[in-house]
Amino acid sequence: MKKVTIYGHRGASRYAPENTFASYNKAVEMGADGIEIDVHKSKDGYLIVCHDERVDRTTNGKGLIKELTLKEIKNLDAGSWFSKEYQGQQIPILEEVLEFVKRKDILLDIEIKNGPIFYDKIEEDIVNQVKAYGLVEQTIISSFNHYSLAHIKNIAKEFKTGILYIAGMIEPWNYAKKVGASAIHPLFLTINREIVKESQINGIMVNPFTVNGEEELKLMKAFNVDSVITDCPDVCNRVFNI
Ligand code: G3P
Ligand code: MG
């Protein structure tokens, strides 16, 4: 049986504050093959790695990323909300993550957050930076905004893209092909053996999210998925390597 690819969701976000280097390092230590990150844009045009549109939940600050400058964002503490141990962790920018991915030689799933807040030219900026770091091969770009993914294929067809979705879709592999995607990134509850098999026959990878429990991971293993996006790379490794 082929080896599954493990992406640490926002790093190893069960164990360290999501989307910080503490979390990414932990994911790598726990044997993840890559990390999944979420990207927005600041007021002054930097690509900011954070899950929410606002900084409120995961930092000691307040406000929308699109209304804050990089300097303001970098002054925030992105670790203390999780535990005192992580005080002083910062919100990363995409370039810092690309540098890390290159140094560690791991894979990267960049989720474009483009809606309900829409960021002008976020696709172009991401493509240019990934190219500048020579990481096109190691990267897949995913989004719930499939217009963003179609746009990526228009401006840089060499990029792999993954369709994020949470609905029970019919023949998702056909939809993925229609928007030029290489993969589907379904909510894990929506897939079954048939969907995985038919997708793979059609050349579409199946990379479900966010699979954390042992039983769910066992099910994904039985379905023979290509990758798993998980908060717990350690549990995932244990289940898939049994
Ligand atoms: O990429 C999988 C997953 O991250 C999608 O949902 O909300 O955790 O970014 P969310
Ligand atoms: Mg995400």
Short mmCIF file of N, CA and C in Angstrom, two decimals, residues 161 163 169 171-184 199 204-205:
data_model
loop_
_atom_site.label_atom_id
_atom_site.label_comp_id
_atom_site.label_asym_id
_atom_site.label_seq_id
_atom_site.Cartn_x
_atom_site.Cartn_y
_atom_site.Cartn_z
N THR A 161 -3.67 22.54 -7.71
CA THR A 161 -4.70 23.14 -6.87
C THR A 161 -5.61 22.05 -6.29
N ILE A 163 -9.54 21.49 -4.51
CA ILE A 163 -10.87 22.04 -4.26
C ILE A 163 -11.30 21.73 -2.83
N MET A 169 -20.75 16.13 -2.36
CA MET A 169 -20.80 16.41 -3.80
C MET A 169 -20.95 15.15 -4.63
N GLU A 171 -19.97 13.13 -7.89
CA GLU A 171 -18.84 13.04 -8.83
C GLU A 171 -17.90 14.24 -8.70
N PRO A 172 -17.35 14.46 -7.51
CA PRO A 172 -16.46 15.62 -7.32
C PRO A 172 -15.25 15.61 -8.24
N TRP A 173 -14.83 14.43 -8.71
CA TRP A 173 -13.67 14.37 -9.62
C TRP A 173 -13.97 15.09 -10.93
N ASN A 174 -15.22 15.02 -11.40
CA ASN A 174 -15.58 15.73 -12.64
C ASN A 174 -15.54 17.24 -12.44
N TYR A 175 -16.03 17.67 -11.27
CA TYR A 175 -15.99 19.09 -10.95
C TYR A 175 -14.54 19.56 -10.84
N ALA A 176 -13.70 18.75 -10.17
CA ALA A 176 -12.28 19.11 -10.01
C ALA A 176 -11.63 19.26 -11.39
N LYS A 177 -11.94 18.33 -12.28
CA LYS A 177 -11.35 18.41 -13.63
C LYS A 177 -11.80 19.68 -14.34
N LYS A 178 -13.07 20.03 -14.15
CA LYS A 178 -13.62 21.22 -14.81
C LYS A 178 -12.88 22.50 -14.41
N VAL A 179 -12.43 22.57 -13.15
CA VAL A 179 -11.70 23.77 -12.75
C VAL A 179 -10.18 23.56 -12.77
N GLY A 180 -9.77 22.47 -13.40
CA GLY A 180 -8.33 22.24 -13.60
C GLY A 180 -7.58 21.85 -12.35
N ALA A 181 -8.29 21.34 -11.33
CA ALA A 181 -7.63 21.00 -10.07
C ALA A 181 -6.94 19.63 -10.14
N SER A 182 -5.93 19.47 -9.30
CA SER A 182 -5.22 18.19 -9.19
C SER A 182 -5.79 17.33 -8.08
N ALA A 183 -6.56 17.97 -7.19
CA ALA A 183 -7.02 17.24 -6.00
C ALA A 183 -8.36 17.76 -5.52
N ILE A 184 -9.05 16.90 -4.77
CA ILE A 184 -10.18 17.37 -3.98
C ILE A 184 -9.72 17.38 -2.52
N SER A 199 -12.09 9.10 -8.06
CA SER A 199 -11.24 10.30 -8.19
C SER A 199 -9.85 9.88 -8.66
N ILE A 204 -7.31 12.39 -10.01
CA ILE A 204 -7.52 13.43 -9.00
C ILE A 204 -7.16 12.86 -7.62
N MET A 205 -6.27 13.54 -6.91
CA MET A 205 -5.89 13.09 -5.57
C MET A 205 -7.00 13.43 -4.56
#
